[in-house]
CSV table of N, CA and C in Angstrom, one decimal:
chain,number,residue,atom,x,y,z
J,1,UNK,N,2.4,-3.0,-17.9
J,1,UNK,CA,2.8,-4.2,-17.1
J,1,UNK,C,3.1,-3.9,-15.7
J,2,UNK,N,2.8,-4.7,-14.8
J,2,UNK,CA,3.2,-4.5,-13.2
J,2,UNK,C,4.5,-5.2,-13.2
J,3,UNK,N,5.3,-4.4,-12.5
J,3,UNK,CA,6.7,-4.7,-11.8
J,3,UNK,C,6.7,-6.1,-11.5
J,4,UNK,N,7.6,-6.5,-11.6
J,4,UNK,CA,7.7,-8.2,-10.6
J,4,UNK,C,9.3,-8.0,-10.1
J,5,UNK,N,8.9,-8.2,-8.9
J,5,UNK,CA,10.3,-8.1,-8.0
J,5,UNK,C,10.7,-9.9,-7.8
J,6,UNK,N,12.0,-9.9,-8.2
J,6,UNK,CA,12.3,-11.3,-8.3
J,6,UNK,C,13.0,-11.1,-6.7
J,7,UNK,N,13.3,-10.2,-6.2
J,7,UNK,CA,14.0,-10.6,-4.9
J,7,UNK,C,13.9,-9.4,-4.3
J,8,UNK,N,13.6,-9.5,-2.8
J,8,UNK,CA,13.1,-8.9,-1.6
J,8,UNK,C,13.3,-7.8,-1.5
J,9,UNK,N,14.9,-7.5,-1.9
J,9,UNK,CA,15.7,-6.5,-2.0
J,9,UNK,C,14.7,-5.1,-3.2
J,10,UNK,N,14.6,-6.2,-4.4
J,10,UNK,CA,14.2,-5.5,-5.6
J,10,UNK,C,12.7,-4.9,-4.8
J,11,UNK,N,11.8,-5.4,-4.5
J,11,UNK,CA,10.5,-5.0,-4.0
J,11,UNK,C,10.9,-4.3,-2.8
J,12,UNK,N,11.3,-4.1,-1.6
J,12,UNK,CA,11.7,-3.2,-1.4
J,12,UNK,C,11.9,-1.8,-1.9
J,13,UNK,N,13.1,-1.6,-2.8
J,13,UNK,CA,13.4,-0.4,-3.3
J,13,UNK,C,12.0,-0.4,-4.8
J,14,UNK,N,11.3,-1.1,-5.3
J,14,UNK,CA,10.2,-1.1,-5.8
J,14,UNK,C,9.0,0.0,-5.0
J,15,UNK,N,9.0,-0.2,-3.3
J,15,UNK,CA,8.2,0.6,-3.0
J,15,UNK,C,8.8,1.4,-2.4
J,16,UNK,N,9.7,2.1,-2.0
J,16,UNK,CA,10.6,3.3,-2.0
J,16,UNK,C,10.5,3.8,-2.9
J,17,UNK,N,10.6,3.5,-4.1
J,17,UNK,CA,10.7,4.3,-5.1
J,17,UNK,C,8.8,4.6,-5.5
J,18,UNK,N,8.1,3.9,-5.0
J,18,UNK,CA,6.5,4.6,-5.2
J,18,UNK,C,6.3,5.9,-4.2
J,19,UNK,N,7.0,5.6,-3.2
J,19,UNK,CA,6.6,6.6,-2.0
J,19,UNK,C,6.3,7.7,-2.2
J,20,UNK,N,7.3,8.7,-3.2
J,20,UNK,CA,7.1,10.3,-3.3
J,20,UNK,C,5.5,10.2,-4.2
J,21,UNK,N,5.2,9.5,-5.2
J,21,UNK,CA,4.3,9.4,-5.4
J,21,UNK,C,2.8,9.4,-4.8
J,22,UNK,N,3.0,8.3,-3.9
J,22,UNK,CA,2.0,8.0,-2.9
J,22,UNK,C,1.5,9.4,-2.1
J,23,UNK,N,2.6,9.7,-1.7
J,23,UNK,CA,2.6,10.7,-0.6
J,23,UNK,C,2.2,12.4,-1.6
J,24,UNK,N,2.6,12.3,-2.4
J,24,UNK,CA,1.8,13.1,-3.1
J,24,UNK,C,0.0,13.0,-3.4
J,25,UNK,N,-0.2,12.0,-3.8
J,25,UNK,CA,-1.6,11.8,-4.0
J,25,UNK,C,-2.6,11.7,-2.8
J,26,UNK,N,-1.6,11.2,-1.6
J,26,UNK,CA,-2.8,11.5,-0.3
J,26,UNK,C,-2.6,13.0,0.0
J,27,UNK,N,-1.6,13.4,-0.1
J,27,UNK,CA,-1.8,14.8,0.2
J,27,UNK,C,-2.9,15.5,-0.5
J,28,UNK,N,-2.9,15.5,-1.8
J,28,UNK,CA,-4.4,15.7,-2.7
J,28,UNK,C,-5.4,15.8,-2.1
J,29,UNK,N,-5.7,14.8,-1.1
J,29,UNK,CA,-6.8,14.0,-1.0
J,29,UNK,C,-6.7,14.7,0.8
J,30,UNK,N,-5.7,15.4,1.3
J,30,UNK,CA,-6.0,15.7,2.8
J,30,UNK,C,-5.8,14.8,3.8
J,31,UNK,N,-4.6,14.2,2.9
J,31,UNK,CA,-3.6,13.1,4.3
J,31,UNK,C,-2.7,12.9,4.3
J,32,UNK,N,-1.9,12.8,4.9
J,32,UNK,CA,-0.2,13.0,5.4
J,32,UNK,C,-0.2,11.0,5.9
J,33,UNK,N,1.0,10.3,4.7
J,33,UNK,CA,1.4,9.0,5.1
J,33,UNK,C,2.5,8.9,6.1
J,34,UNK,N,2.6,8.2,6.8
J,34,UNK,CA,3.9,7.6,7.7
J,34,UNK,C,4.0,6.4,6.9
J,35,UNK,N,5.1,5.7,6.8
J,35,UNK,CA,5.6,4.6,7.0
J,35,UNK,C,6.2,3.7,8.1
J,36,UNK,N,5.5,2.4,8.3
J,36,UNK,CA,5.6,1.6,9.5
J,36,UNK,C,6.3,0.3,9.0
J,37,UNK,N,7.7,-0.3,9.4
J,37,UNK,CA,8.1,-1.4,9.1
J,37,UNK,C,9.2,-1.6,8.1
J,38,UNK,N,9.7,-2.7,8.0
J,38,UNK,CA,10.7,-3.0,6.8
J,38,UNK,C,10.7,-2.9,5.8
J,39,UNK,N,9.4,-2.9,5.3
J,39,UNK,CA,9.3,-3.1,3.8
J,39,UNK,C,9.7,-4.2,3.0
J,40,UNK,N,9.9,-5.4,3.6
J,40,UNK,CA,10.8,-6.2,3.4
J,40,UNK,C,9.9,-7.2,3.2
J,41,UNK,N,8.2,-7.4,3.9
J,41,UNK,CA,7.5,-8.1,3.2
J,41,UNK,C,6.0,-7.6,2.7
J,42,UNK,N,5.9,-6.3,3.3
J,42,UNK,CA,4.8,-5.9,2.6
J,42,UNK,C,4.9,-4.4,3.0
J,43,UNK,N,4.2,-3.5,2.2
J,43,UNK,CA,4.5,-1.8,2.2
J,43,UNK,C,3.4,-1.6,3.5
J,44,UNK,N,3.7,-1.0,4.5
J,44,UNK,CA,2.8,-0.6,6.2
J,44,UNK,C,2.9,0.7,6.1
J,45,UNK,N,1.8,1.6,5.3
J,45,UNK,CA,1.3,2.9,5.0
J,45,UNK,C,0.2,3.4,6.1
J,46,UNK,N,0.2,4.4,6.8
J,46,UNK,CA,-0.6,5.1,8.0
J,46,UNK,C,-0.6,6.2,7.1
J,47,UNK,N,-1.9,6.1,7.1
J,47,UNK,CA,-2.7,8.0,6.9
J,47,UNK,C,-3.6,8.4,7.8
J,48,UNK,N,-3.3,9.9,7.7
J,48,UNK,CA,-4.3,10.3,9.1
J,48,UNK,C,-4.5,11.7,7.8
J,49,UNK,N,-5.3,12.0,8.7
J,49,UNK,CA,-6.3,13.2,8.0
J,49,UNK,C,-5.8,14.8,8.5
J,50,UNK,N,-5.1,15.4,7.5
J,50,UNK,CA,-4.6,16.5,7.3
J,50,UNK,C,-5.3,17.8,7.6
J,51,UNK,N,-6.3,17.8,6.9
J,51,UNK,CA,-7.2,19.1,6.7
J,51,UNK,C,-8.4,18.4,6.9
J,52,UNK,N,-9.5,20.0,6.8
J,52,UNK,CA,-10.8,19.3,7.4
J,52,UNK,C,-11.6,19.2,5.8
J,53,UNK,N,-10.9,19.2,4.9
J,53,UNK,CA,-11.7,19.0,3.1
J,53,UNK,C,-11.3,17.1,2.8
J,54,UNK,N,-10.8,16.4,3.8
J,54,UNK,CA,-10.2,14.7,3.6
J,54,UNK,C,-11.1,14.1,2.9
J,55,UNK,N,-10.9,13.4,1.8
J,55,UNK,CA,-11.5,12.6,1.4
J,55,UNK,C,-11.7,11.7,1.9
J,56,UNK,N,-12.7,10.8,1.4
J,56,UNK,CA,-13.3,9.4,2.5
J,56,UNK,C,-12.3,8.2,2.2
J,57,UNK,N,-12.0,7.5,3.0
J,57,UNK,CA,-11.2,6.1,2.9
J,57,UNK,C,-10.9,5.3,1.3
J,58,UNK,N,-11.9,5.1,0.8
J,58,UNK,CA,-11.9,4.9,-0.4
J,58,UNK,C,-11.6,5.6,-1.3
J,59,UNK,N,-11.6,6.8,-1.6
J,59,UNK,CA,-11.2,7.7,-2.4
J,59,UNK,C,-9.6,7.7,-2.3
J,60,UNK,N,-9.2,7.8,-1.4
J,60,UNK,CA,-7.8,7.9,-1.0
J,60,UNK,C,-7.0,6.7,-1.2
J,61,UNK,N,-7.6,5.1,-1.1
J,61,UNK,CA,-7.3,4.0,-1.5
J,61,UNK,C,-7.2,4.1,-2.2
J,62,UNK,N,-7.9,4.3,-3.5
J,62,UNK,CA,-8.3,4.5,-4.8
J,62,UNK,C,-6.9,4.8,-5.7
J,63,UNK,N,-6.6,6.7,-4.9
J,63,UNK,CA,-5.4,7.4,-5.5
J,63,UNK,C,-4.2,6.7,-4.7
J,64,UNK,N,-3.8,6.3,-4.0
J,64,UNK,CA,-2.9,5.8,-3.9
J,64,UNK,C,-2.7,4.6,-4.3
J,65,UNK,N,-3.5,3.2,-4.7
J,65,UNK,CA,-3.3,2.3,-5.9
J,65,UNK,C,-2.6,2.8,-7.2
J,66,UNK,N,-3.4,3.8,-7.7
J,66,UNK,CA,-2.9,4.6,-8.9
J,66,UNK,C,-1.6,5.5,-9.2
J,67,UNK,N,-1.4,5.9,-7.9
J,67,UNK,CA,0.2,6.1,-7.6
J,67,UNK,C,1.2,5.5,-7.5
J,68,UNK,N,0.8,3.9,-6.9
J,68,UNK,CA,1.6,2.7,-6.7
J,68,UNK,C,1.8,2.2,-7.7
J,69,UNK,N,0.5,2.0,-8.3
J,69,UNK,CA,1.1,0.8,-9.8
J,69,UNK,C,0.1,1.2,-10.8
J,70,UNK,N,-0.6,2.0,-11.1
J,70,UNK,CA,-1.5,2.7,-12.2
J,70,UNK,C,-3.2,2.1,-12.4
J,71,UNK,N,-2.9,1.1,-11.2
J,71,UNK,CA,-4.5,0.3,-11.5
J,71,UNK,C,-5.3,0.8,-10.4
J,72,UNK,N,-6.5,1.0,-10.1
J,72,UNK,CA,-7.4,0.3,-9.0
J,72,UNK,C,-8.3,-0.7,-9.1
J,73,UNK,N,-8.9,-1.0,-8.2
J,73,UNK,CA,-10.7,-1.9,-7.9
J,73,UNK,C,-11.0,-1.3,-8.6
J,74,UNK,N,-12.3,-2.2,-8.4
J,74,UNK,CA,-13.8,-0.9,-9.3
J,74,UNK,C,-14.9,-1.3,-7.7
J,75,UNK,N,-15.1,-0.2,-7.7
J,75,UNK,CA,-16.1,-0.3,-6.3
J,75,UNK,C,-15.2,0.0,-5.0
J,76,UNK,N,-16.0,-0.4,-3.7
J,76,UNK,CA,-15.2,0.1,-3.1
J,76,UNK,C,-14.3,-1.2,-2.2
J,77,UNK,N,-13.2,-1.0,-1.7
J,77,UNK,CA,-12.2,-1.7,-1.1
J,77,UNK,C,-12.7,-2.0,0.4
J,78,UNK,N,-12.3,-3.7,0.5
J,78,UNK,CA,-12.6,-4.6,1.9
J,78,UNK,C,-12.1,-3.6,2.9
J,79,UNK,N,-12.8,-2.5,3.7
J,79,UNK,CA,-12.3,-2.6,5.2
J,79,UNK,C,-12.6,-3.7,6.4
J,80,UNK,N,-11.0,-3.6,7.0
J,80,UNK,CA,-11.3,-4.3,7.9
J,80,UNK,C,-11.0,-3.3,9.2
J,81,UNK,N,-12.1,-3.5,10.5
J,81,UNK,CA,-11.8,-2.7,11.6
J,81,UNK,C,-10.8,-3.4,12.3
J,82,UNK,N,-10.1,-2.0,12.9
J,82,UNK,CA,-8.6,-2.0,13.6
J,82,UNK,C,-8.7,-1.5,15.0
J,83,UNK,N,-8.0,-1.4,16.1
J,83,UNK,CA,-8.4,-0.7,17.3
J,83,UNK,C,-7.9,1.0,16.8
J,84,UNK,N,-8.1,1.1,18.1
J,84,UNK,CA,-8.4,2.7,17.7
J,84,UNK,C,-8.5,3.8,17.0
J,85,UNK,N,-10.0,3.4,15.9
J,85,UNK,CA,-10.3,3.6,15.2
J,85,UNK,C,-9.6,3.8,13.8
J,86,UNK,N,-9.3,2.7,13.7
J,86,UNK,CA,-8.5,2.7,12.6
J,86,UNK,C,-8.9,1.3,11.5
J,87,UNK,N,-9.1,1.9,10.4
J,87,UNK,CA,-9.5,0.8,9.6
J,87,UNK,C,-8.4,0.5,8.5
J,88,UNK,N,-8.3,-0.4,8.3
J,88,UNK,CA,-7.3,-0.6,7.4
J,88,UNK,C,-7.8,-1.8,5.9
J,89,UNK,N,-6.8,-2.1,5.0
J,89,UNK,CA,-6.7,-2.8,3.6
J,89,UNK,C,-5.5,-3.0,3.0
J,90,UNK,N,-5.6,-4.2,2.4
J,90,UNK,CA,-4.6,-4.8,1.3
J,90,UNK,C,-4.3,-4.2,-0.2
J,91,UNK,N,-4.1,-3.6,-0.4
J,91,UNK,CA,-3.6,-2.8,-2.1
J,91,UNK,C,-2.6,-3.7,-3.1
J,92,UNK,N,-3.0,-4.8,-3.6
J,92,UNK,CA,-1.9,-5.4,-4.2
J,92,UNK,C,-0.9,-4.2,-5.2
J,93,UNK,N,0.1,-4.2,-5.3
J,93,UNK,CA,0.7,-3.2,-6.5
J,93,UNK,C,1.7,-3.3,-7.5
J,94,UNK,N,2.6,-5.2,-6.7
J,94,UNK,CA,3.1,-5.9,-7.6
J,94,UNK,C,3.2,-7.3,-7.5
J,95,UNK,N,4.2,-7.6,-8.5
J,95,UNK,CA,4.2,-9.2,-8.5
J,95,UNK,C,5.4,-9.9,-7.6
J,96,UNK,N,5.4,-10.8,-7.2
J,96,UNK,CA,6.7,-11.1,-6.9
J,96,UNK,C,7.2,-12.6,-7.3
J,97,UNK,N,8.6,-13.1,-7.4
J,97,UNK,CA,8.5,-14.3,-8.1
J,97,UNK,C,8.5,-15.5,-7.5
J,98,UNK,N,7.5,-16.3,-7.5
J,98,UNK,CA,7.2,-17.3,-6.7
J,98,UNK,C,8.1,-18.4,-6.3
J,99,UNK,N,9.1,-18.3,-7.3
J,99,UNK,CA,10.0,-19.3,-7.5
J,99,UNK,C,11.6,-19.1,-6.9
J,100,UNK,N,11.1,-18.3,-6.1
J,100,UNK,CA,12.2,-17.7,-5.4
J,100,UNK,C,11.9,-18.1,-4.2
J,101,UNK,N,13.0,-18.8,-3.3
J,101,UNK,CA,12.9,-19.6,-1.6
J,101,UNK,C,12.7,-18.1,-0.7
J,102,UNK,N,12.7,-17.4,-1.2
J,102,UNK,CA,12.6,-16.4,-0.2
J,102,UNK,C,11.5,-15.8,-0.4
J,103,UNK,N,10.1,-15.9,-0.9
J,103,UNK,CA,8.9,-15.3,-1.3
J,103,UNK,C,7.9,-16.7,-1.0
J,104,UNK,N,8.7,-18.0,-0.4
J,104,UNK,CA,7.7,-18.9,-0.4
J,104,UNK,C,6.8,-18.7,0.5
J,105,UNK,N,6.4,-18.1,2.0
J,105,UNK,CA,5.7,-18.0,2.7
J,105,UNK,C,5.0,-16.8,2.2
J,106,UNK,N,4.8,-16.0,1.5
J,106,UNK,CA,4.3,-14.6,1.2
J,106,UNK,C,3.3,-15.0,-0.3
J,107,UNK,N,2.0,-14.4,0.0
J,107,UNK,CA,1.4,-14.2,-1.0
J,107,UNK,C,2.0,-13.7,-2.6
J,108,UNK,N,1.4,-13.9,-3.2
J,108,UNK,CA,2.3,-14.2,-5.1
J,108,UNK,C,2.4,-12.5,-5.2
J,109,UNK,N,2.1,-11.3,-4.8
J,109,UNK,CA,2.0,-10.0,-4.9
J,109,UNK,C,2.2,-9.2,-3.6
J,110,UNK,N,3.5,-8.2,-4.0
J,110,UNK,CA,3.8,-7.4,-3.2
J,110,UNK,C,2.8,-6.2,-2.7
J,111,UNK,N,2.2,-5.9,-1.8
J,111,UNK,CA,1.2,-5.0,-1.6
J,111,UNK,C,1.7,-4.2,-0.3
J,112,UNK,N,0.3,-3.1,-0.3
J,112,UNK,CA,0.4,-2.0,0.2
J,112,UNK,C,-0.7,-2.5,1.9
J,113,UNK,N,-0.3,-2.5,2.7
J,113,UNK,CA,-1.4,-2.7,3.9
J,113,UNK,C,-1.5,-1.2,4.5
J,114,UNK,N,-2.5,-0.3,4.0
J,114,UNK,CA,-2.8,1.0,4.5
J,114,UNK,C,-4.0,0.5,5.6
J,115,UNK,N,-3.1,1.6,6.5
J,115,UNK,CA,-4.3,2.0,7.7
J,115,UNK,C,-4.7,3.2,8.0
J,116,UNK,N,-6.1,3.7,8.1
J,116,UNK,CA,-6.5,5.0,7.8
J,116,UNK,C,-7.0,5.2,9.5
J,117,UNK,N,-6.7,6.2,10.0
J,117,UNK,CA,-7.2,6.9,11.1
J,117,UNK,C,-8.6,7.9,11.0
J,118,UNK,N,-9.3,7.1,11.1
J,118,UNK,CA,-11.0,8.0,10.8
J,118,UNK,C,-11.3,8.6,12.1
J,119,UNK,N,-11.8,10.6,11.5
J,119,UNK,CA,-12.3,10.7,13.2
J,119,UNK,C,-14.0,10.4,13.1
C-alpha cells in the first residue's frame, strides 16, 4: 500500500525519510541528488551526472520511483524541457488526504518533481 500523509507535516517527513534511499539508487545509476525547497508541497529533487557510465533520464526516474514508494510507469516518463538544459518530471509516490483544508489547492498525491541536468 502507498503511504497517505493526512497532514503536511506527515508528507514532509514521509519524504525525508525516502531520501537515503533515493540518493542511493541515483548514485547506482551515476548521479548525485540535491534537494531544492520545503518539502512542504511537493519533493524538488536535482540530479546531475556523476560519472561518465550515467544512466539515461529514464532509467534513473525509473529507480528512483522504486526507491520512493516501490512502483514505476511502464514505458518511458513525460519530459518536459527546462532552461539550461535541464529536463525535468512528476513522480507521484504518495497519497495525501483530500479532506484536509490544507491539501485543498494541491493535487490528491504527494510527488517527486526531478530535474535532470543532461550534457
Amino acid at each position: 500500500d502507498w503511504f497517505k500523509a493526512r497532514t503536511i507535516d506527515e508528507m514532509q517527513a514521509f519524504y525525508l525519510s525516502r531520501l537515503p534511499a533515493i540518493r542511493e539508487a541515483a548514485m547506482a545509476h551515476g548521479y548525485a541528488i540535491g534537494v531544492h525547497g520545503s518539502m512542504r508541497r511537493d519533493f524538488d529533487l536535482m540530479a546531475m551526472q556523476w560519472t561518465n557510465e550515467a544512466s539515461d533520464k529514464d532509467t534513473l526516474a525509473h529507480a528512483i520511483a522504486i526507491a520512493a514508494c516501490g512502483i514505476t510507469c511502464d514505458g518511458s516518463y513525460r519530459w518536459e524541457k527546462k532552461p539550461n538544459g535541464r529536463a525535468a518530471v512528476s513522480i507521484c509516490i504518495c497519497w495525501t488526504d483530500h479532506l484536509n483544508p490544507d491539501f485543498k489547492d494541491m493535487i490528491s498525491a504527494g510527488h517527486i518533481d526531478l530535474s535532470v541536468i543532461e550534457n
